[in-house]
PDB file of C-alpha atoms and ligand atoms in Angstrom:
ATOM      1  CA  UNK A1368      21.512-171.358 136.773  1.00  0.00           C
ATOM      2  CA  UNK A1369      18.979-168.694 135.863  1.00  0.00           C
ATOM      3  CA  UNK A1370      19.053-165.068 136.994  1.00  0.00           C
ATOM      4  CA  UNK A1371      16.701-165.543 139.962  1.00  0.00           C
ATOM      5  CA  UNK A1372      18.681-168.496 141.309  1.00  0.00           C
ATOM      6  CA  UNK A1373      21.946-166.611 140.889  1.00  0.00           C
ATOM      7  CA  UNK A1374      20.583-163.598 142.775  1.00  0.00           C
ATOM      8  CA  UNK A1375      19.219-165.769 145.596  1.00  0.00           C
ATOM      9  CA  UNK A1376      22.510-167.655 145.935  1.00  0.00           C
ATOM     10  CA  UNK A1377      24.457-164.362 146.015  1.00  0.00           C
ATOM     11  CA  UNK A1378      22.241-162.868 148.738  1.00  0.00           C
ATOM     12  CA  UNK A1379      22.546-166.033 150.804  1.00  0.00           C
ATOM     13  CA  UNK A1380      26.343-166.017 150.456  1.00  0.00           C
ATOM     14  CA  UNK A1381      26.559-162.342 151.438  1.00  0.00           C
ATOM     15  CA  UNK A1382      24.006-162.672 154.234  1.00  0.00           C
ATOM     16  CA  UNK A1383      21.731-159.963 152.825  1.00  0.00           C
ATOM     17  CA  UNK A1384      18.025-159.903 152.086  1.00  0.00           C
ATOM     18  CA  UNK A1385      18.053-157.377 149.285  1.00  0.00           C
ATOM     19  CA  UNK A1386      20.371-155.212 147.236  1.00  0.00           C
ATOM     20  CA  UNK A1387      20.172-152.339 144.819  1.00  0.00           C
ATOM     21  CA  UNK A1388      22.847-151.926 142.151  1.00  0.00           C
ATOM     22  CA  UNK A1389      24.505-148.520 142.220  1.00  0.00           C
ATOM     23  CA  UNK A1390      27.651-149.180 140.171  1.00  0.00           C
ATOM     24  CA  UNK A1391      28.782-151.493 137.361  1.00  0.00           C
ATOM     25  CA  UNK A1392      32.506-152.267 137.451  1.00  0.00           C
ATOM     26  CA  UNK A1393      33.500-153.301 133.951  1.00  0.00           C
ATOM     27  CA  UNK A1394      36.630-154.931 132.553  1.00  0.00           C
ATOM     28  CA  UNK A1395      38.111-153.656 129.271  1.00  0.00           C
ATOM     29  CA  UNK A1396      40.004-156.285 127.228  1.00  0.00           C
ATOM     30  CA  UNK A1397      37.789-159.118 126.068  1.00  0.00           C
ATOM     31  CA  UNK A1398      34.769-157.339 127.583  1.00  0.00           C
ATOM     32  CA  UNK A1399      34.540-153.849 126.062  1.00  0.00           C
ATOM     33  CA  UNK A1400      36.993-154.621 123.246  1.00  0.00           C
ATOM     34  CA  UNK A1401      37.563-157.700 121.139  1.00  0.00           C
ATOM     35  CA  UNK A1402      41.250-157.324 121.835  1.00  0.00           C
ATOM     36  CA  UNK A1403      42.417-160.564 123.424  1.00  0.00           C
ATOM     37  CA  UNK A1404      43.656-162.111 120.168  1.00  0.00           C
ATOM     38  CA  UNK A1405      45.932-159.130 119.585  1.00  0.00           C
ATOM     39  CA  UNK A1406      47.190-159.242 123.170  1.00  0.00           C
ATOM     40  CA  UNK A1407      47.952-162.953 122.884  1.00  0.00           C
ATOM     41  CA  UNK A1408      49.778-162.359 119.575  1.00  0.00           C
ATOM     42  CA  UNK A1409      51.806-159.478 121.030  1.00  0.00           C
ATOM     43  CA  UNK A1410      52.759-161.436 124.163  1.00  0.00           C
ATOM     44  CA  UNK A1411      53.638-164.518 122.155  1.00  0.00           C
ATOM     45  CA  UNK A1412      55.894-162.554 119.798  1.00  0.00           C
ATOM     46  CA  UNK A1413      57.609-160.773 122.668  1.00  0.00           C
ATOM     47  CA  UNK A1414      58.165-163.731 124.981  1.00  0.00           C
ATOM     48  CA  UNK A1415      59.109-166.321 122.341  1.00  0.00           C
ATOM     49  CA  UNK A1416      61.352-163.602 120.848  1.00  0.00           C
ATOM     50  CA  UNK A1417      63.457-163.451 124.030  1.00  0.00           C
ATOM     51  CA  UNK A1418      63.842-167.230 124.008  1.00  0.00           C
ATOM     52  CA  UNK A1419      61.282-168.242 126.643  1.00  0.00           C
ATOM     53  CA  UNK A1420      59.165-171.194 125.564  1.00  0.00           C
ATOM     54  CA  UNK A1421      55.444-170.427 125.549  1.00  0.00           C
ATOM     55  CA  UNK A1422      52.239-170.930 123.585  1.00  0.00           C
ATOM     56  CA  UNK A1423      49.959-168.245 122.172  1.00  0.00           C
ATOM     57  CA  UNK A1424      46.903-169.690 123.908  1.00  0.00           C
ATOM     58  CA  UNK A1425      48.359-169.584 127.404  1.00  0.00           C
ATOM     59  CA  UNK A1426      48.184-165.793 127.320  1.00  0.00           C
ATOM     60  CA  UNK A1427      44.380-165.915 127.368  1.00  0.00           C
ATOM     61  CA  UNK A1428      44.661-167.457 130.839  1.00  0.00           C
ATOM     62  CA  UNK A1429      46.875-164.630 132.112  1.00  0.00           C
ATOM     63  CA  UNK A1430      44.334-162.057 131.045  1.00  0.00           C
ATOM     64  CA  UNK A1431      43.653-159.554 133.806  1.00  0.00           C
ATOM     65  CA  UNK A1432      47.150-159.700 135.261  1.00  0.00           C
ATOM     66  CA  UNK A1433      49.279-156.595 135.071  1.00  0.00           C
ATOM     67  CA  UNK A1434      52.094-156.694 132.488  1.00  0.00           C
ATOM     68  CA  UNK A1435      54.779-157.038 135.152  1.00  0.00           C
ATOM     69  CA  UNK A1436      52.922-159.927 136.753  1.00  0.00           C
ATOM     70  CA  UNK A1437      52.705-161.825 133.450  1.00  0.00           C
ATOM     71  CA  UNK A1438      56.400-161.209 132.768  1.00  0.00           C
ATOM     72  CA  UNK A1439      57.377-162.421 136.240  1.00  0.00           C
ATOM     73  CA  UNK A1440      55.254-165.523 135.927  1.00  0.00           C
ATOM     74  CA  UNK A1441      57.094-166.466 132.726  1.00  0.00           C
ATOM     75  CA  UNK A1442      60.502-165.509 134.146  1.00  0.00           C
ATOM     76  CA  UNK A1443      59.883-167.685 137.178  1.00  0.00           C
ATOM     77  CA  UNK A1444      58.882-170.600 135.014  1.00  0.00           C
ATOM     78  CA  UNK A1445      61.932-170.239 132.763  1.00  0.00           C
ATOM     79  CA  UNK A1446      64.633-168.999 135.164  1.00  0.00           C
ATOM     80  CA  UNK A1447      63.249-169.470 138.691  1.00  0.00           C
ATOM     81  CA  UNK A1448      63.213-165.765 139.557  1.00  0.00           C
ATOM     82  CA  UNK A1449      61.430-162.470 138.789  1.00  0.00           C
ATOM     83  CA  UNK A1450      62.642-160.102 136.092  1.00  0.00           C
ATOM     84  CA  UNK A1451      64.367-157.041 137.520  1.00  0.00           C
ATOM     85  CA  UNK A1452      61.908-154.108 137.748  1.00  0.00           C
ATOM     86  CA  UNK A1453      63.779-152.323 134.919  1.00  0.00           C
ATOM     87  CA  UNK A1454      63.702-155.408 132.721  1.00  0.00           C
ATOM     88  CA  UNK A1455      59.988-155.948 133.380  1.00  0.00           C
ATOM     89  CA  UNK A1456      59.290-152.304 132.561  1.00  0.00           C
ATOM     90  CA  UNK A1457      61.282-152.469 129.314  1.00  0.00           C
ATOM     91  CA  UNK A1458      59.635-155.734 128.213  1.00  0.00           C
ATOM     92  CA  UNK A1459      56.153-154.353 128.926  1.00  0.00           C
ATOM     93  CA  UNK A1460      57.062-151.258 126.909  1.00  0.00           C
ATOM     94  CA  UNK A1461      58.013-153.508 123.984  1.00  0.00           C
ATOM     95  CA  UNK A1462      54.764-155.431 124.399  1.00  0.00           C
ATOM     96  CA  UNK A1463      52.695-152.233 124.213  1.00  0.00           C
ATOM     97  CA  UNK A1464      54.552-151.284 121.012  1.00  0.00           C
ATOM     98  CA  UNK A1465      53.859-154.708 119.469  1.00  0.00           C
ATOM     99  CA  UNK A1466      50.199-154.424 120.492  1.00  0.00           C
ATOM    100  CA  UNK A1467      49.854-150.935 119.038  1.00  0.00           C
ATOM    101  CA  UNK A1468      51.226-152.199 115.703  1.00  0.00           C
ATOM    102  CA  UNK A1469      48.574-154.916 115.417  1.00  0.00           C
ATOM    103  CA  UNK A1470      45.476-154.424 113.259  1.00  0.00           C
ATOM    104  CA  UNK A1471      42.960-152.180 115.048  1.00  0.00           C
ATOM    105  CA  UNK A1472      40.569-153.953 117.399  1.00  0.00           C
ATOM    106  CA  UNK A1473      36.835-153.409 117.424  1.00  0.00           C
ATOM    107  CA  UNK A1474      34.590-152.758 120.381  1.00  0.00           C
ATOM    108  CA  UNK A1475      33.046-156.043 121.510  1.00  0.00           C
ATOM    109  CA  UNK A1476      29.753-156.463 119.655  1.00  0.00           C
ATOM    110  CA  UNK A1477      26.814-155.643 121.973  1.00  0.00           C
ATOM    111  CA  UNK A1478      29.068-154.219 124.706  1.00  0.00           C
ATOM    112  CA  UNK A1479      27.767-150.707 124.077  1.00  0.00           C
ATOM    113  CA  UNK A1480      24.235-151.985 124.529  1.00  0.00           C
ATOM    114  CA  UNK A1481      25.297-153.473 127.898  1.00  0.00           C
ATOM    115  CA  UNK A1482      26.917-150.202 129.007  1.00  0.00           C
ATOM    116  CA  UNK A1483      23.913-148.153 127.844  1.00  0.00           C
ATOM    117  CA  UNK A1484      21.550-150.416 129.796  1.00  0.00           C
ATOM    118  CA  UNK A1485      23.489-149.785 133.012  1.00  0.00           C
ATOM    119  CA  UNK A1486      23.575-146.036 132.383  1.00  0.00           C
ATOM    120  CA  UNK A1487      19.878-145.836 131.502  1.00  0.00           C
ATOM    121  CA  UNK A1488      19.068-147.485 134.862  1.00  0.00           C
ATOM    122  CA  UNK A1489      21.070-144.838 136.724  1.00  0.00           C
ATOM    123  CA  UNK A1490      23.907-147.270 137.465  1.00  0.00           C
ATOM    124  CA  UNK A1491      27.358-145.638 137.455  1.00  0.00           C
ATOM    125  CA  UNK A1492      29.886-147.355 135.175  1.00  0.00           C
ATOM    126  CA  UNK A1493      33.534-147.659 136.247  1.00  0.00           C
ATOM    127  CA  UNK A1494      36.375-149.216 134.224  1.00  0.00           C
ATOM    128  CA  UNK A1495      38.446-151.900 135.986  1.00  0.00           C
ATOM    129  CA  UNK A1496      41.352-153.043 133.852  1.00  0.00           C
ATOM    130  CA  UNK A1497      44.768-154.580 134.449  1.00  0.00           C
ATOM    131  CA  UNK A1498      45.894-152.840 131.292  1.00  0.00           C
ATOM    132  CA  UNK A1499      47.836-149.636 130.918  1.00  0.00           C
ATOM    133  CA  UNK A1500      47.612-149.670 127.091  1.00  0.00           C
ATOM    134  CA  UNK A1501      46.829-146.180 125.865  1.00  0.00           C
ATOM    135  CA  UNK A1502      45.969-147.632 122.445  1.00  0.00           C
ATOM    136  CA  UNK A1503      42.626-148.707 123.905  1.00  0.00           C
ATOM    137  CA  UNK A1504      42.257-146.395 126.913  1.00  0.00           C
ATOM    138  CA  UNK A1505      42.360-143.417 124.562  1.00  0.00           C
ATOM    139  CA  UNK A1506      39.461-144.809 122.530  1.00  0.00           C
ATOM    140  CA  UNK A1507      37.019-145.246 125.424  1.00  0.00           C
ATOM    141  CA  UNK A1508      35.583-141.733 125.178  1.00  0.00           C
ATOM    142  CA  UNK A1509      34.834-142.243 121.491  1.00  0.00           C
ATOM    143  CA  UNK A1510      33.501-145.799 121.645  1.00  0.00           C
ATOM    144  CA  UNK A1511      31.648-145.472 124.991  1.00  0.00           C
ATOM    145  CA  UNK A1512      30.843-141.764 125.297  1.00  0.00           C
ATOM    146  CA  UNK A1513      30.187-140.603 128.854  1.00  0.00           C
ATOM    147  CA  UNK A1514      30.656-144.072 130.369  1.00  0.00           C
ATOM    148  CA  UNK A1515      34.282-144.069 131.490  1.00  0.00           C
ATOM    149  CA  UNK A1516      35.609-140.537 132.073  1.00  0.00           C
ATOM    150  CA  UNK A1517      39.204-140.579 133.364  1.00  0.00           C
ATOM    151  CA  UNK A1518      38.076-140.185 136.982  1.00  0.00           C
ATOM    152  CA  UNK A1519      36.029-143.386 136.654  1.00  0.00           C
ATOM    153  CA  UNK A1520      38.893-145.670 135.594  1.00  0.00           C
ATOM    154  CA  UNK A1521      41.049-148.117 137.525  1.00  0.00           C
ATOM    155  CA  UNK A1522      44.004-149.185 135.375  1.00  0.00           C
ATOM    156  CA  UNK A1523      47.303-150.953 136.057  1.00  0.00           C
ATOM    157  CA  UNK A1524      48.641-147.558 137.213  1.00  0.00           C
ATOM    158  CA  UNK A1525      46.202-147.365 140.115  1.00  0.00           C
ATOM    159  CA  UNK A1526      46.826-150.676 141.878  1.00  0.00           C
ATOM    160  CA  UNK A1527      49.663-152.401 143.677  1.00  0.00           C
ATOM    161  CA  UNK A1528      48.053-155.836 143.422  1.00  0.00           C
ATOM    162  CA  UNK A1529      46.228-156.503 140.168  1.00  0.00           C
ATOM    163  CA  UNK A1530      43.569-159.123 139.421  1.00  0.00           C
ATOM    164  CA  UNK A1531      43.026-161.813 140.787  1.00  0.00           C
ATOM    165  CA  UNK A1532      43.505-159.742 143.966  1.00  0.00           C
ATOM    166  CA  UNK A1533      40.271-157.854 144.805  1.00  0.00           C
ATOM    167  CA  UNK A1534      42.115-154.512 145.004  1.00  0.00           C
ATOM    168  CA  UNK A1535      41.131-153.212 141.522  1.00  0.00           C
ATOM    169  CA  UNK A1536      37.407-153.811 142.116  1.00  0.00           C
ATOM    170  CA  UNK A1537      37.596-152.471 145.695  1.00  0.00           C
ATOM    171  CA  UNK A1538      39.203-149.273 144.395  1.00  0.00           C
ATOM    172  CA  UNK A1539      36.505-148.974 141.748  1.00  0.00           C
ATOM    173  CA  UNK A1540      33.854-149.274 144.481  1.00  0.00           C
ATOM    174  CA  UNK A1541      35.522-146.449 146.373  1.00  0.00           C
ATOM    175  CA  UNK A1542      35.379-144.282 143.231  1.00  0.00           C
ATOM    176  CA  UNK A1543      31.655-145.008 142.899  1.00  0.00           C
ATOM    177  CA  UNK A1544      31.159-144.526 146.657  1.00  0.00           C
ATOM    178  CA  UNK A1545      29.412-147.895 146.708  1.00  0.00           C
ATOM    179  CA  UNK A1546      29.371-150.932 148.983  1.00  0.00           C
ATOM    180  CA  UNK A1547      30.163-154.389 147.529  1.00  0.00           C
ATOM    181  CA  UNK A1548      26.463-155.326 147.615  1.00  0.00           C
ATOM    182  CA  UNK A1549      25.700-152.260 145.489  1.00  0.00           C
ATOM    183  CA  UNK A1550      28.010-153.351 142.671  1.00  0.00           C
ATOM    184  CA  UNK A1551      27.856-155.590 139.640  1.00  0.00           C
ATOM    185  CA  UNK A1552      31.235-156.689 138.257  1.00  0.00           C
ATOM    186  CA  UNK A1553      31.575-157.769 134.619  1.00  0.00           C
ATOM    187  CA  UNK A1554      34.627-159.678 133.386  1.00  0.00           C
ATOM    188  CA  UNK A1555      35.464-162.241 130.693  1.00  0.00           C
ATOM    189  CA  UNK A1556      38.503-163.913 132.259  1.00  0.00           C
ATOM    190  CA  UNK A1557      38.952-166.291 135.224  1.00  0.00           C
ATOM    191  CA  UNK A1558      41.381-163.987 137.061  1.00  0.00           C
ATOM    192  CA  UNK A1559      39.062-161.015 136.625  1.00  0.00           C
ATOM    193  CA  UNK A1560      36.040-162.989 137.800  1.00  0.00           C
ATOM    194  CA  UNK A1561      38.021-164.167 140.805  1.00  0.00           C
ATOM    195  CA  UNK A1562      38.946-160.586 141.637  1.00  0.00           C
ATOM    196  CA  UNK A1563      35.347-159.396 141.243  1.00  0.00           C
ATOM    197  CA  UNK A1564      33.919-162.209 143.362  1.00  0.00           C
ATOM    198  CA  UNK A1565      36.536-161.640 146.090  1.00  0.00           C
ATOM    199  CA  UNK A1566      35.583-157.956 146.226  1.00  0.00           C
ATOM    200  CA  UNK A1567      32.036-158.956 147.178  1.00  0.00           C
ATOM    201  CA  UNK A1568      30.331-157.604 144.053  1.00  0.00           C
ATOM    202  CA  UNK A1569      27.654-159.603 142.236  1.00  0.00           C
ATOM    203  CA  UNK A1570      29.926-160.959 139.523  1.00  0.00           C
ATOM    204  CA  UNK A1571      28.925-161.614 135.921  1.00  0.00           C
ATOM    205  CA  UNK A1572      31.246-163.769 133.833  1.00  0.00           C
ATOM    206  CA  UNK A1573      30.908-163.477 130.065  1.00  0.00           C
ATOM    207  CA  UNK A1574      32.724-165.771 127.664  1.00  0.00           C
ATOM    208  CA  UNK A1575      33.993-163.940 124.597  1.00  0.00           C
ATOM    209  CA  UNK A1576      37.028-166.032 123.633  1.00  0.00           C
ATOM    210  CA  UNK A1577      38.478-169.526 123.935  1.00  0.00           C
ATOM    211  CA  UNK A1578      38.109-169.761 127.737  1.00  0.00           C
ATOM    212  CA  UNK A1579      35.420-172.344 128.588  1.00  0.00           C
ATOM    213  CA  UNK A1580      32.257-171.334 130.448  1.00  0.00           C
ATOM    214  CA  UNK A1581      33.146-173.647 133.342  1.00  0.00           C
ATOM    215  CA  UNK A1582      36.366-171.787 134.160  1.00  0.00           C
ATOM    216  CA  UNK A1583      34.333-168.664 134.943  1.00  0.00           C
ATOM    217  CA  UNK A1584      31.961-170.587 137.218  1.00  0.00           C
ATOM    218  CA  UNK A1585      34.948-172.142 138.985  1.00  0.00           C
ATOM    219  CA  UNK A1586      36.496-168.697 139.421  1.00  0.00           C
ATOM    220  CA  UNK A1587      33.415-167.647 141.403  1.00  0.00           C
ATOM    221  CA  UNK A1588      31.074-165.982 138.898  1.00  0.00           C
ATOM    222  CA  UNK A1589      27.539-165.571 140.223  1.00  0.00           C
ATOM    223  CA  UNK A1590      26.235-166.011 136.694  1.00  0.00           C
ATOM    224  CA  UNK A1591      27.910-166.715 133.337  1.00  0.00           C
ATOM    225  CA  UNK A1592      26.633-165.688 129.912  1.00  0.00           C
ATOM    226  CA  UNK A1593      27.894-167.453 126.773  1.00  0.00           C
ATOM    227  CA  UNK A1594      28.391-164.210 124.799  1.00  0.00           C
ATOM    228  CA  UNK A1595      28.246-160.446 125.156  1.00  0.00           C
ATOM    229  CA  UNK A1596      25.131-160.418 122.954  1.00  0.00           C
ATOM    230  CA  UNK A1597      23.399-162.767 125.397  1.00  0.00           C
ATOM    231  CA  UNK A1598      24.504-160.696 128.399  1.00  0.00           C
ATOM    232  CA  UNK A1599      23.217-157.514 126.741  1.00  0.00           C
ATOM    233  CA  UNK A1600      19.915-159.209 125.922  1.00  0.00           C
ATOM    234  CA  UNK A1601      19.373-160.513 129.490  1.00  0.00           C
ATOM    235  CA  UNK A1602      20.755-157.528 131.418  1.00  0.00           C
ATOM    236  CA  UNK A1603      17.494-155.538 131.715  1.00  0.00           C
ATOM    237  CA  UNK A1604      15.830-158.633 133.219  1.00  0.00           C
ATOM    238  CA  UNK A1605      18.753-159.232 135.581  1.00  0.00           C
ATOM    239  CA  UNK A1606      18.703-155.624 136.807  1.00  0.00           C
ATOM    240  CA  UNK A1607      14.948-155.577 137.334  1.00  0.00           C
ATOM    241  CA  UNK A1608      15.074-158.888 139.252  1.00  0.00           C
ATOM    242  CA  UNK A1609      17.867-157.501 141.453  1.00  0.00           C
ATOM    243  CA  UNK A1610      15.932-154.271 142.031  1.00  0.00           C
ATOM    244  CA  UNK A1611      12.875-156.273 143.165  1.00  0.00           C
ATOM    245  CA  UNK A1612      14.950-157.709 146.041  1.00  0.00           C
ATOM    246  CA  UNK A1613      15.361-154.212 147.466  1.00  0.00           C
ATOM    247  CA  UNK A1614      11.628-153.524 147.703  1.00  0.00           C
TER     248      UNK A1614
HETATM  249 MG1   MG B 950      39.234-159.152 130.156  1.00  0.00          MG
END
């Protein structure tokens, strides 16, 4: 599906005849940072270390969930019940330590170009992450100057129901004082795409890891790009086509 078809299908689904993007609601891990491999490694070490059977690759599919939600999913599979809140908190603490000890991650190539395109078009950028990892949150101001000041961030600390629930994206819209039809969501993972689509935003899926293209379409993405470089390259066209609908 090309950009024009995606925009037309979105407007039809939302029952609107035009829209003007006011805010871009952007995921962090696997979107702004090439960090998913480290997260999968940290989770795998932690969870296999406490004797729960798991594979490294399955953690890519849990991307977007809060830490407690991932821990409870694995506890339920292994023991048939949630972890106690204290246990979940302690395990997530250990996971953040393991993650912080991994080799440093790089910003996703071309992600800054994407962010700069939004900003140059007067579109407000807001962070929407299920993470609470300060290792990366503390780098945003350096790697993406001016794009995600602390008042324009939704993290795991700000939501009661993380992705795939729409709450994180809805809260980000409130921060930007924008309606769903004024927002573009960007996420690399099925649960994040699902959350973005459920919030009513025009939702871009971008594959940056082992998750197949199709999974993002199935999760409800309005359009899927095969890489961040491709998204960055096509974004000016996408934005100008969207803006034409509002004239
Ligand atoms: Mg992600």
